[in-house]
C-alpha positions as a LaTeX table, in Angstrom:
\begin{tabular}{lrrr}
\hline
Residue & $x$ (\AA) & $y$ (\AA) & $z$ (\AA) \\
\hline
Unk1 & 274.20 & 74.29 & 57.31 \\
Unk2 & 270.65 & 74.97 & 57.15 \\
Unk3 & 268.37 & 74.28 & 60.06 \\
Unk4 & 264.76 & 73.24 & 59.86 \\
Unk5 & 264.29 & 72.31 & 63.82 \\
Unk6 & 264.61 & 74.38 & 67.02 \\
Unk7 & 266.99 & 75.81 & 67.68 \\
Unk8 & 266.65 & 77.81 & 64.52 \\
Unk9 & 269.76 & 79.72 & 62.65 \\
Unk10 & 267.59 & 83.06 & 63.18 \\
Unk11 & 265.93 & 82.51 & 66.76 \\
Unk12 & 264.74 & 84.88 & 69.97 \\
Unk13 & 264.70 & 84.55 & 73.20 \\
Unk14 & 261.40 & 85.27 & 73.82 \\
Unk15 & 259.84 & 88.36 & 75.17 \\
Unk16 & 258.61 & 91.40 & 73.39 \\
Unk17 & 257.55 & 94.82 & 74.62 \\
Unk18 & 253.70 & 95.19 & 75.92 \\
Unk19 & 251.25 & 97.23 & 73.42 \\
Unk20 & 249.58 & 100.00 & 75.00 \\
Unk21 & 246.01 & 97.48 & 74.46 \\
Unk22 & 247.64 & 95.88 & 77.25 \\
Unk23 & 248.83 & 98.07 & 79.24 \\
Unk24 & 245.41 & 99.84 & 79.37 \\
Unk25 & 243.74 & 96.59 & 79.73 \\
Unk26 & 245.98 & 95.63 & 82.90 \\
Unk27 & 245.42 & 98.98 & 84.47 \\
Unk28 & 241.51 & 98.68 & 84.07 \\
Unk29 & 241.38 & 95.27 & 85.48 \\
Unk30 & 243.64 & 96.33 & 88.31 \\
Unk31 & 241.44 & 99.06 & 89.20 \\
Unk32 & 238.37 & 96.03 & 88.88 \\
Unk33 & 236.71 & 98.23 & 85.71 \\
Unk34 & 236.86 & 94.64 & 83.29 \\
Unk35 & 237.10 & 91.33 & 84.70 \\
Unk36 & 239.72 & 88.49 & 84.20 \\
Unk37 & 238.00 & 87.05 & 80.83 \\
Unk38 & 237.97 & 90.67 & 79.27 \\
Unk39 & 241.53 & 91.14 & 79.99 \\
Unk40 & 242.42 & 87.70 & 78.53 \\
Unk41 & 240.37 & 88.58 & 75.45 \\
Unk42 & 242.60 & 91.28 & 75.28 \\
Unk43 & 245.97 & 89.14 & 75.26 \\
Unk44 & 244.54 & 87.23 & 72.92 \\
Unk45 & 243.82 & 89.94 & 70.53 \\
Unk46 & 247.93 & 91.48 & 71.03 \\
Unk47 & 249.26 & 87.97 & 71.06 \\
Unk48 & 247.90 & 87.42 & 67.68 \\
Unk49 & 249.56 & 90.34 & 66.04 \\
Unk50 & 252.82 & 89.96 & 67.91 \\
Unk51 & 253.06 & 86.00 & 66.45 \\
Unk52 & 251.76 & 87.66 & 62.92 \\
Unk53 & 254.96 & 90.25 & 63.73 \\
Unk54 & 257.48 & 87.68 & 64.27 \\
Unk55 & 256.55 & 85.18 & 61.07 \\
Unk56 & 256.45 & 88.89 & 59.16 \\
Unk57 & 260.28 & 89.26 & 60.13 \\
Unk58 & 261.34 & 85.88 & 58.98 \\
Unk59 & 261.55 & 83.50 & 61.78 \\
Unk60 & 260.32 & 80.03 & 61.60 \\
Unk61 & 259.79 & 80.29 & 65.69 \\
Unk62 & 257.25 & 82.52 & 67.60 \\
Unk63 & 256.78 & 82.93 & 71.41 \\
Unk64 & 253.37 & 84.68 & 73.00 \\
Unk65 & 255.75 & 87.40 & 73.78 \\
Unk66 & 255.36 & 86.74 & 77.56 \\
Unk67 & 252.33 & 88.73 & 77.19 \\
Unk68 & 250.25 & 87.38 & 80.09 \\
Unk69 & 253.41 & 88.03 & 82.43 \\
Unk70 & 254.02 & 91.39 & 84.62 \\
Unk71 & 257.43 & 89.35 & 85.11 \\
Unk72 & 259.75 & 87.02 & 83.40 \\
Unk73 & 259.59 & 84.61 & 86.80 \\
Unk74 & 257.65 & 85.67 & 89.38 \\
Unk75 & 254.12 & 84.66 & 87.37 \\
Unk76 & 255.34 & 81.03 & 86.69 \\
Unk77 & 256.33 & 80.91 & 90.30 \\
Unk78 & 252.96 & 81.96 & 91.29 \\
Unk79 & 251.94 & 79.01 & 89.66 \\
Unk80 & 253.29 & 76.27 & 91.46 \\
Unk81 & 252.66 & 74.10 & 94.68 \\
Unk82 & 254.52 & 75.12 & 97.77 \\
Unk83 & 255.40 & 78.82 & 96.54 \\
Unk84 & 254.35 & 81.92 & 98.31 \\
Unk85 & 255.01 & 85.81 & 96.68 \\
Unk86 & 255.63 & 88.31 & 99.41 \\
Unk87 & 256.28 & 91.83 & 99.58 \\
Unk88 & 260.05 & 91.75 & 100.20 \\
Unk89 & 261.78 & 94.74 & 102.05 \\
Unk90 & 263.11 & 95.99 & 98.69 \\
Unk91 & 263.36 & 95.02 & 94.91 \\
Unk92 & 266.15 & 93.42 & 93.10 \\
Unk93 & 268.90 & 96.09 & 92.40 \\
Unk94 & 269.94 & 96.54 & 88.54 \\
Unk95 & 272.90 & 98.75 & 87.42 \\
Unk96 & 271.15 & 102.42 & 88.64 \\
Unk97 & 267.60 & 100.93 & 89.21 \\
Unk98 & 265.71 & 98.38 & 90.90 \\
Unk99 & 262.39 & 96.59 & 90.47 \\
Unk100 & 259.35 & 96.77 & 92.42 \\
Unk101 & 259.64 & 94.99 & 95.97 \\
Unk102 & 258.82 & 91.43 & 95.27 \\
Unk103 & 260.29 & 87.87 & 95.90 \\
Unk104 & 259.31 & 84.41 & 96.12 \\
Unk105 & 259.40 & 81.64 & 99.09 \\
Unk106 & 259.35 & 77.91 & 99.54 \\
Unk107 & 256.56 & 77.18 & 102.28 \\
Unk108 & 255.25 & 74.08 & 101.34 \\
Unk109 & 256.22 & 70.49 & 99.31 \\
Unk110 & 257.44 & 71.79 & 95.95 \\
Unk111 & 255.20 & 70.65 & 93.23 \\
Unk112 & 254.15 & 71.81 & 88.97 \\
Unk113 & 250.44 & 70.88 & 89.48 \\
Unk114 & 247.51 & 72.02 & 87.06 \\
Unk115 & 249.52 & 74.78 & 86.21 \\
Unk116 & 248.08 & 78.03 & 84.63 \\
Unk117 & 250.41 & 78.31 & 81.89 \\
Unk118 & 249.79 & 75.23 & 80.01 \\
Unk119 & 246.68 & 76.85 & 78.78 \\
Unk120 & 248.52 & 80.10 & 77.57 \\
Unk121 & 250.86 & 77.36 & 75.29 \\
Unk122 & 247.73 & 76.06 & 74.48 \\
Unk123 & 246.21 & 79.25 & 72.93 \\
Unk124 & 249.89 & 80.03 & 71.68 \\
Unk125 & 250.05 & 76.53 & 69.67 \\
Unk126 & 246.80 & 77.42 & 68.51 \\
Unk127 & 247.56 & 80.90 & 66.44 \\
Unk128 & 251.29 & 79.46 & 65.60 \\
Unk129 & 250.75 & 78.10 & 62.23 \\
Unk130 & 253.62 & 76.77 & 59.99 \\
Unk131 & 256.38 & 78.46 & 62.82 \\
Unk132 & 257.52 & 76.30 & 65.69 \\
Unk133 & 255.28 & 77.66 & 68.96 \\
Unk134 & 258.05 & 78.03 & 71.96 \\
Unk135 & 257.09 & 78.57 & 75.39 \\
Unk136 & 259.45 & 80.18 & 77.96 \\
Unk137 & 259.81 & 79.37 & 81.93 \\
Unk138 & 262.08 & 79.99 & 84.47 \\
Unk139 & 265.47 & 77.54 & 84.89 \\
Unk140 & 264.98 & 75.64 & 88.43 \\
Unk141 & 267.85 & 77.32 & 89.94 \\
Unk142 & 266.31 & 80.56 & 90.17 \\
Unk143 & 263.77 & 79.55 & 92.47 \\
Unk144 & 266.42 & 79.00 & 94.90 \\
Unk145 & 269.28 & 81.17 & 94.38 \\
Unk146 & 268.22 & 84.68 & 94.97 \\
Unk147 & 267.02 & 84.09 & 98.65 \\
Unk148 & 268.76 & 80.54 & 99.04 \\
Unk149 & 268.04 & 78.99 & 102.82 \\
Unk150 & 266.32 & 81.72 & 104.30 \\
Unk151 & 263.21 & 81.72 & 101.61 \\
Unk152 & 262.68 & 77.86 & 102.41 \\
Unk153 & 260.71 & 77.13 & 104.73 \\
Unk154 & 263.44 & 74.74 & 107.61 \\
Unk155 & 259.90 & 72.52 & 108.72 \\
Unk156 & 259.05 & 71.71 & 105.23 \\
Unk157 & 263.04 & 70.94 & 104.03 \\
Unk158 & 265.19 & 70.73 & 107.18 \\
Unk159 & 267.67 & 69.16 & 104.53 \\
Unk160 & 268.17 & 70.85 & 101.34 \\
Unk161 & 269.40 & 67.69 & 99.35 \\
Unk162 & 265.77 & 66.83 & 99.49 \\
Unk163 & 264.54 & 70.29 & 98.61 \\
Unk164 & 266.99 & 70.44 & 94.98 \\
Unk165 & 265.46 & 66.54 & 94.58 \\
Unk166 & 261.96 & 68.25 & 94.76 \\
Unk167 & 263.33 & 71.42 & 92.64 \\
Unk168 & 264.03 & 69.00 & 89.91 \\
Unk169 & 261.11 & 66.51 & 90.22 \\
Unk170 & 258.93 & 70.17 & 89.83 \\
Unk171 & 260.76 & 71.15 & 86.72 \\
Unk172 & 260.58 & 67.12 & 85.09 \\
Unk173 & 257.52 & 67.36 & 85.97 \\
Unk174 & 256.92 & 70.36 & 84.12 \\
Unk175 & 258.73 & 69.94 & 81.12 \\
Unk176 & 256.34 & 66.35 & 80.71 \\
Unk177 & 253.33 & 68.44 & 81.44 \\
Unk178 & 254.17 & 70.94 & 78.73 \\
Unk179 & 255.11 & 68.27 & 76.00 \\
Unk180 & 251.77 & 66.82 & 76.51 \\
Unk181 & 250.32 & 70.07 & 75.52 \\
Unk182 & 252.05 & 69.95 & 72.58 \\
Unk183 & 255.03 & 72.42 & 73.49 \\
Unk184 & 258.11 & 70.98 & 71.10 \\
Unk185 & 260.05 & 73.78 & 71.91 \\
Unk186 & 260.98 & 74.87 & 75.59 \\
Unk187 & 262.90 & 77.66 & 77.07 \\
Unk188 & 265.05 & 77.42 & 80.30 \\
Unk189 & 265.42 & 81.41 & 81.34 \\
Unk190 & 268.36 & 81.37 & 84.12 \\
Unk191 & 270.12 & 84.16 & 85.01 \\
Unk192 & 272.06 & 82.42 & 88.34 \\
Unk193 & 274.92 & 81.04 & 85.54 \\
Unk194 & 275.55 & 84.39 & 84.89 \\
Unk195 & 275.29 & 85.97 & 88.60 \\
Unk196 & 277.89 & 83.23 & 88.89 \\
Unk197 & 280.55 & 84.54 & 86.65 \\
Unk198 & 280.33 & 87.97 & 88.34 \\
Unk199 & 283.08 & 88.47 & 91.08 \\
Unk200 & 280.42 & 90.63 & 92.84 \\
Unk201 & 277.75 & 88.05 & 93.05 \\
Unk202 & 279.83 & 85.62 & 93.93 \\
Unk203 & 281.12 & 87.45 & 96.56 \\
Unk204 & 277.98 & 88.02 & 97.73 \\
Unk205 & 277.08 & 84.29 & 97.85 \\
Unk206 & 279.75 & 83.57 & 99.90 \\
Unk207 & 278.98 & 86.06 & 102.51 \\
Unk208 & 275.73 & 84.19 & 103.04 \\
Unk209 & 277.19 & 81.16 & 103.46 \\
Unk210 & 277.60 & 79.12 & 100.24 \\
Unk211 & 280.16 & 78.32 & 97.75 \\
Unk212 & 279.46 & 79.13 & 94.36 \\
Unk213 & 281.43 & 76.81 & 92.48 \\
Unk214 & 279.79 & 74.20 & 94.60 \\
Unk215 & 275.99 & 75.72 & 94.01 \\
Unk216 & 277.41 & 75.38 & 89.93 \\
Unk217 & 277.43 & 71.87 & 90.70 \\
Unk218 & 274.04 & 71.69 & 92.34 \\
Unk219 & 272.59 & 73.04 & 89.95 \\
Unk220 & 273.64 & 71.61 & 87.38 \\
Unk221 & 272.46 & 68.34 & 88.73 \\
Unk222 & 269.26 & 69.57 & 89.12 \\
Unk223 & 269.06 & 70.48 & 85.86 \\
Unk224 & 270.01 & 67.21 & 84.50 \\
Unk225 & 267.44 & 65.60 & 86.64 \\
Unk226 & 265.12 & 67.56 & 85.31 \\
Unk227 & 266.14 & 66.17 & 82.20 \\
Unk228 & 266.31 & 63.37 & 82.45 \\
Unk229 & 263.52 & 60.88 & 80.56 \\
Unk230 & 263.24 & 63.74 & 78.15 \\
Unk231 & 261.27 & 62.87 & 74.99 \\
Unk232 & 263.67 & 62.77 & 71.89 \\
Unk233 & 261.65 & 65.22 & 69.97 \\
Unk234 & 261.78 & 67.97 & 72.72 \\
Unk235 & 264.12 & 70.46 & 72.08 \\
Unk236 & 265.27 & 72.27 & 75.68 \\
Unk237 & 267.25 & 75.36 & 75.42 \\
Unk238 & 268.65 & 77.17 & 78.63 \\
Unk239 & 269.25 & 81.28 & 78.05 \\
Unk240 & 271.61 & 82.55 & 80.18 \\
Unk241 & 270.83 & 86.42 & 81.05 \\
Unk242 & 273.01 & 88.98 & 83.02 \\
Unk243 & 269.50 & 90.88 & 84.05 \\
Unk244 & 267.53 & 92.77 & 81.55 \\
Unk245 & 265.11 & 95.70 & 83.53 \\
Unk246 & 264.07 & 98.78 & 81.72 \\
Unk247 & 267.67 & 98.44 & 79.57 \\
Unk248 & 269.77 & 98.14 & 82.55 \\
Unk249 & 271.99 & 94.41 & 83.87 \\
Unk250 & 273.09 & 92.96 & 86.69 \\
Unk251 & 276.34 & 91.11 & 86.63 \\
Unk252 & 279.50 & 91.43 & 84.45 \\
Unk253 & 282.10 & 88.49 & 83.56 \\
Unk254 & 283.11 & 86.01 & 81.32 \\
Unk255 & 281.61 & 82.49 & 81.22 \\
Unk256 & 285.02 & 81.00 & 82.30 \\
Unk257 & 284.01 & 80.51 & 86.05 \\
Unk258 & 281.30 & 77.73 & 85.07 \\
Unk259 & 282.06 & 77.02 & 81.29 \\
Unk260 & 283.56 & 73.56 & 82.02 \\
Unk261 & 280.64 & 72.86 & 84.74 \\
Unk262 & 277.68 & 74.04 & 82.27 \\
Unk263 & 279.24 & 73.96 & 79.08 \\
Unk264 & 280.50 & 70.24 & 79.74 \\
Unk265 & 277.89 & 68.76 & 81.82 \\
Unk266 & 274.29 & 70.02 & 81.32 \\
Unk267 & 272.36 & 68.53 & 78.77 \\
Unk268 & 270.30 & 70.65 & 77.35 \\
Unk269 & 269.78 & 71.05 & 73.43 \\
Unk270 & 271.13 & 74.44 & 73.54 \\
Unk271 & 272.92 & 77.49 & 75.13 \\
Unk272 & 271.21 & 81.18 & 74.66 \\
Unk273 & 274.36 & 83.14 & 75.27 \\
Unk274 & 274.37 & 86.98 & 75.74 \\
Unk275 & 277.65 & 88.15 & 73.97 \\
Unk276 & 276.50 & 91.67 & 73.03 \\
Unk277 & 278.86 & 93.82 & 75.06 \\
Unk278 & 282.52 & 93.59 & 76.56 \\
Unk279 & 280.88 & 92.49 & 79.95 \\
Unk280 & 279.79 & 89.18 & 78.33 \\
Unk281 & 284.07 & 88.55 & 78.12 \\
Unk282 & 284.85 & 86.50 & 74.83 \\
Unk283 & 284.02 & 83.35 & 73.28 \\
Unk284 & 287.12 & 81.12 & 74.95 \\
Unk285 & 284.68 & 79.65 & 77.22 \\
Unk286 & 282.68 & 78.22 & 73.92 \\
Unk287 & 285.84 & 75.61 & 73.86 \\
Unk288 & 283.97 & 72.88 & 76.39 \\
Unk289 & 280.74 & 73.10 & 74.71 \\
Unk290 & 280.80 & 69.37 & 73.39 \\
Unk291 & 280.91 & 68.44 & 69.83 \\
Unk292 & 277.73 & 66.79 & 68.28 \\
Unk293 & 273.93 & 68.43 & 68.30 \\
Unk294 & 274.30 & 70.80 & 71.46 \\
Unk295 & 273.72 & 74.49 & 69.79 \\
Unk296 & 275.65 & 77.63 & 71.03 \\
Unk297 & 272.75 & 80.55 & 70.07 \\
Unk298 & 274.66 & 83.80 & 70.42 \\
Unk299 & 272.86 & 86.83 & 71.55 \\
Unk300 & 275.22 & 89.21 & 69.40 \\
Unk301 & 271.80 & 91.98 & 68.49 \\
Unk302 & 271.62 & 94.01 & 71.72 \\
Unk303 & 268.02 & 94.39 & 73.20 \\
Unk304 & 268.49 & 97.26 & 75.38 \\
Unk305 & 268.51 & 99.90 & 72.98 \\
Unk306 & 267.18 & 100.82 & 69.32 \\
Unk307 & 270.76 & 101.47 & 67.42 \\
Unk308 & 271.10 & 98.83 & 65.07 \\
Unk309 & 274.39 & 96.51 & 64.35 \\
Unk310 & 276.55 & 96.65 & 61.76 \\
Unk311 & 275.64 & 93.16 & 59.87 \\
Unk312 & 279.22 & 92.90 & 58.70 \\
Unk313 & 280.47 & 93.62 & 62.70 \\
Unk314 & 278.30 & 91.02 & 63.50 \\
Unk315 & 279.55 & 88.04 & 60.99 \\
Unk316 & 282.89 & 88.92 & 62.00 \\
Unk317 & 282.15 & 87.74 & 65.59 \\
Unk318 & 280.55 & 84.58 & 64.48 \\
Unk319 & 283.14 & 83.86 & 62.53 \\
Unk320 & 285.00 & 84.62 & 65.42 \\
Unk321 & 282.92 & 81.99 & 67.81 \\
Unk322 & 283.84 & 79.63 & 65.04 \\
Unk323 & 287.23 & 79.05 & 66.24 \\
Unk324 & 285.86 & 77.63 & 69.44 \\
Unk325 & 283.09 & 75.97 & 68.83 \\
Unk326 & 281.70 & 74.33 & 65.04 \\
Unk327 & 279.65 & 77.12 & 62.75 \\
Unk328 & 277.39 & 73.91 & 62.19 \\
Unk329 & 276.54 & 74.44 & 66.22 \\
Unk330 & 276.28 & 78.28 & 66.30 \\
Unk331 & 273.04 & 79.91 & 65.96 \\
Unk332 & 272.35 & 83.66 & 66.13 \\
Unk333 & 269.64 & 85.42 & 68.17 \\
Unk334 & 268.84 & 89.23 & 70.28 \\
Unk335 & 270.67 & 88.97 & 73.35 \\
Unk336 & 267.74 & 88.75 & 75.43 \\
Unk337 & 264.12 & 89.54 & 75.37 \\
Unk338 & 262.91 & 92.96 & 75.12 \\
Unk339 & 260.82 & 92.59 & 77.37 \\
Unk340 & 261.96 & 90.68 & 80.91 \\
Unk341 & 259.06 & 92.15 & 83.03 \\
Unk342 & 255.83 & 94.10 & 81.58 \\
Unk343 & 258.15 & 97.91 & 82.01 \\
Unk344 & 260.34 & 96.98 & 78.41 \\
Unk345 & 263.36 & 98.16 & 77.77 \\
Unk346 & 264.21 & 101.69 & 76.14 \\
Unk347 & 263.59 & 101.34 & 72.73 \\
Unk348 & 260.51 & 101.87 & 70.15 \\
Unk349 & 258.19 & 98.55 & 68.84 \\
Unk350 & 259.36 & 99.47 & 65.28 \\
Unk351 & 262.91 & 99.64 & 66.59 \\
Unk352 & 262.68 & 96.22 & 68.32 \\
Unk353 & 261.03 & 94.26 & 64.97 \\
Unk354 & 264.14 & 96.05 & 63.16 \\
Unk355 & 266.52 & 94.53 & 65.58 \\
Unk356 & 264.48 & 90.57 & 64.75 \\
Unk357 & 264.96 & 91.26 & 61.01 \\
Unk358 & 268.69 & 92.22 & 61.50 \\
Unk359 & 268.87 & 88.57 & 62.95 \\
Unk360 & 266.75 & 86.74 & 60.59 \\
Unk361 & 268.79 & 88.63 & 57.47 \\
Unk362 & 272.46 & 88.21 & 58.83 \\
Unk363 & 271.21 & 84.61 & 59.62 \\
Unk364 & 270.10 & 84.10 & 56.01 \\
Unk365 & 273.82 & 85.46 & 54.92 \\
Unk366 & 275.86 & 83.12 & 57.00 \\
Unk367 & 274.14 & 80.32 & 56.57 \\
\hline
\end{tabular}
């Protein structure tokens, strides 16, 4: 029952929170006191000790942390051809808070590029050492989703069929770009799945004009385009996250709305399920993951604050998942990253490395 490749028994998601060198470094180079190498220098340093953290707790897996990112998204987006950031009218609303004012637009032929962050797996696969080096970007469906048809530009993609054929060339072309660099390991962060089990969101997409169960299907193609030609040593896990901002979420629900569609149709190597809380609904859904090598990694270890689980709680819902879906295809991981944009959630670093030995040590139990 062992495993020795990604996804790993004991794994993360992917973020961690930002150590005050970085935080002071980021303000000084705001206010142009160091320049652009210091700062990196800087990341460098913290990215170091956060890997040397993670292999200290157990795992056989470490991620930069996310690091070099103010935001989950919004950097990779920077990143690519045909994508604009703008000043939007007001920030993404959370349960009680919202972000800063930013989104993202289509205004030009979609396209991966040189893009920045191959060098940041670069440095990351360089300090990884006997742990597997994974690198996290945004799922291809959040580009579109939050501001759908309005944030792409009609002149460049008067049909959107041709825009989602772009969306998915972009993300194939990134996932070949990364594996190149040597990235074995990639992370698909998408919280749309999720936004689509909420009977708020969904709501909310059809008042703007599109079906959700048919947007499911969209982008689930996408995804599978993006997939497709993958390289058989690639391992391509999709997390699916309800929001994570300073501790607080966006959408509640049960995967039962799009369990058959994502569950049962996208091929990815593995599903990073949040299932710390009663909004997450239970693990019926886990029934049309198909049988075989496709992992279920269950975010049962809650990020958004320091209290610890009860290790015994916690084996009692995996052995719980178990009647849905093979043990041999569960895996066991924090529910999200503590870390979605540079803020953190509301706990202390020592609390959050306590929370990734909980998971590495339950981990080491069941299996």
């Amino acid at each position: 029952m062992s495993r020795h490749t990604a996804p790993y028994r004991a794994d993360i998601v992917g973020s961690f929170l930002r150590p005050d060198s970085i935080k002071h470094a980021r303000q000084q180079f705001a206010e142009g006191a160091i320049d652009a190498q210091t700062l990196r220098a800087v990341e460098d340093e913290a990215i170091l000790q956060v890997v040397q953290h993670q292999c200290d707790c157990g795992l056989n897996v470490v991620t930069d942390g996310e690091f070099r990112r103010a935001w989950w998204h919004f950097d990779f987006f920077d990143g690519l051809q045909g994508v604009e950031r703008y000043d939007s009218d007001k920030g993404i609303q959370f349960n009680g808070v919202q972000t800063k004012a930013h989104g993202v637009r289509v205004i030009g032929k979609l396209g991966f590029g040189s893009h920045p962050m191959l060098n940041d797996f670069r440095y990351l696969k360089s300090i990884s050492g006997d742990a597997q080096p994974k690198m996290t970007i945004p799922s291809p469906s959040v580009l579109h989703f939050r501001g759908g048809r309005k944030d792409i530009d009609a002149t460049v993609y008067p049909d959107l069929a041709d825009y989602f054929d772009d969306l998915a060339t972009t993300w194939r072309d990134a996932i070949r770009a990364f594996y190149d660099a040597g990235c074995r390991y990639l992370q698909l962060d998408d919280t749309v799945w999720a936004y689509l089990c909420s009977d708020e969101q969904r709501q909310q997409v059809r008042e703007r004009g599109d079906n959700p169960d048919e947007l499911a299907k969209i982008y689930a193609r996408v995804l599978n385009k993006a997939l497709e030609g993958k390289p058989d040593d690639l391992t391509i896990g999709l997390h699916v996250c309800r929001g994570n901002f300073r501790s607080t979420w966006i959408s509640s629900g049960g995967y039962e709305p799009v369990a058959q569609v994502l569950f049962g149709s996208v091929n990815v190597d593995a599903f990073f399920l949040e299932y710390d809380n009663d909004r997450s609904g239970d693990f019926a859904p886990l029934r049309f993951v198909r049988p075989g090598h496709q992992q279920v990694v269950l975010g049962l270890i809650t990020t958004k604050n320091g209290e610890l689980e009860n290790p015994e709680g916690v084996k009692a819902r995996l052995a719980e998942a178990a009647q849905y879906v093979a043990k041999a295809q569960i895996c066991l991981s924090p529910q999200c990253g503590f870390a979605s944009t540079e803020e953190g959630n509301s706990l202390t670093e020592a609390q959050q490395w306590q929370k990734v030995r909980l998971v590495t040590e339950i981990a080491a139990d069941v299996w």
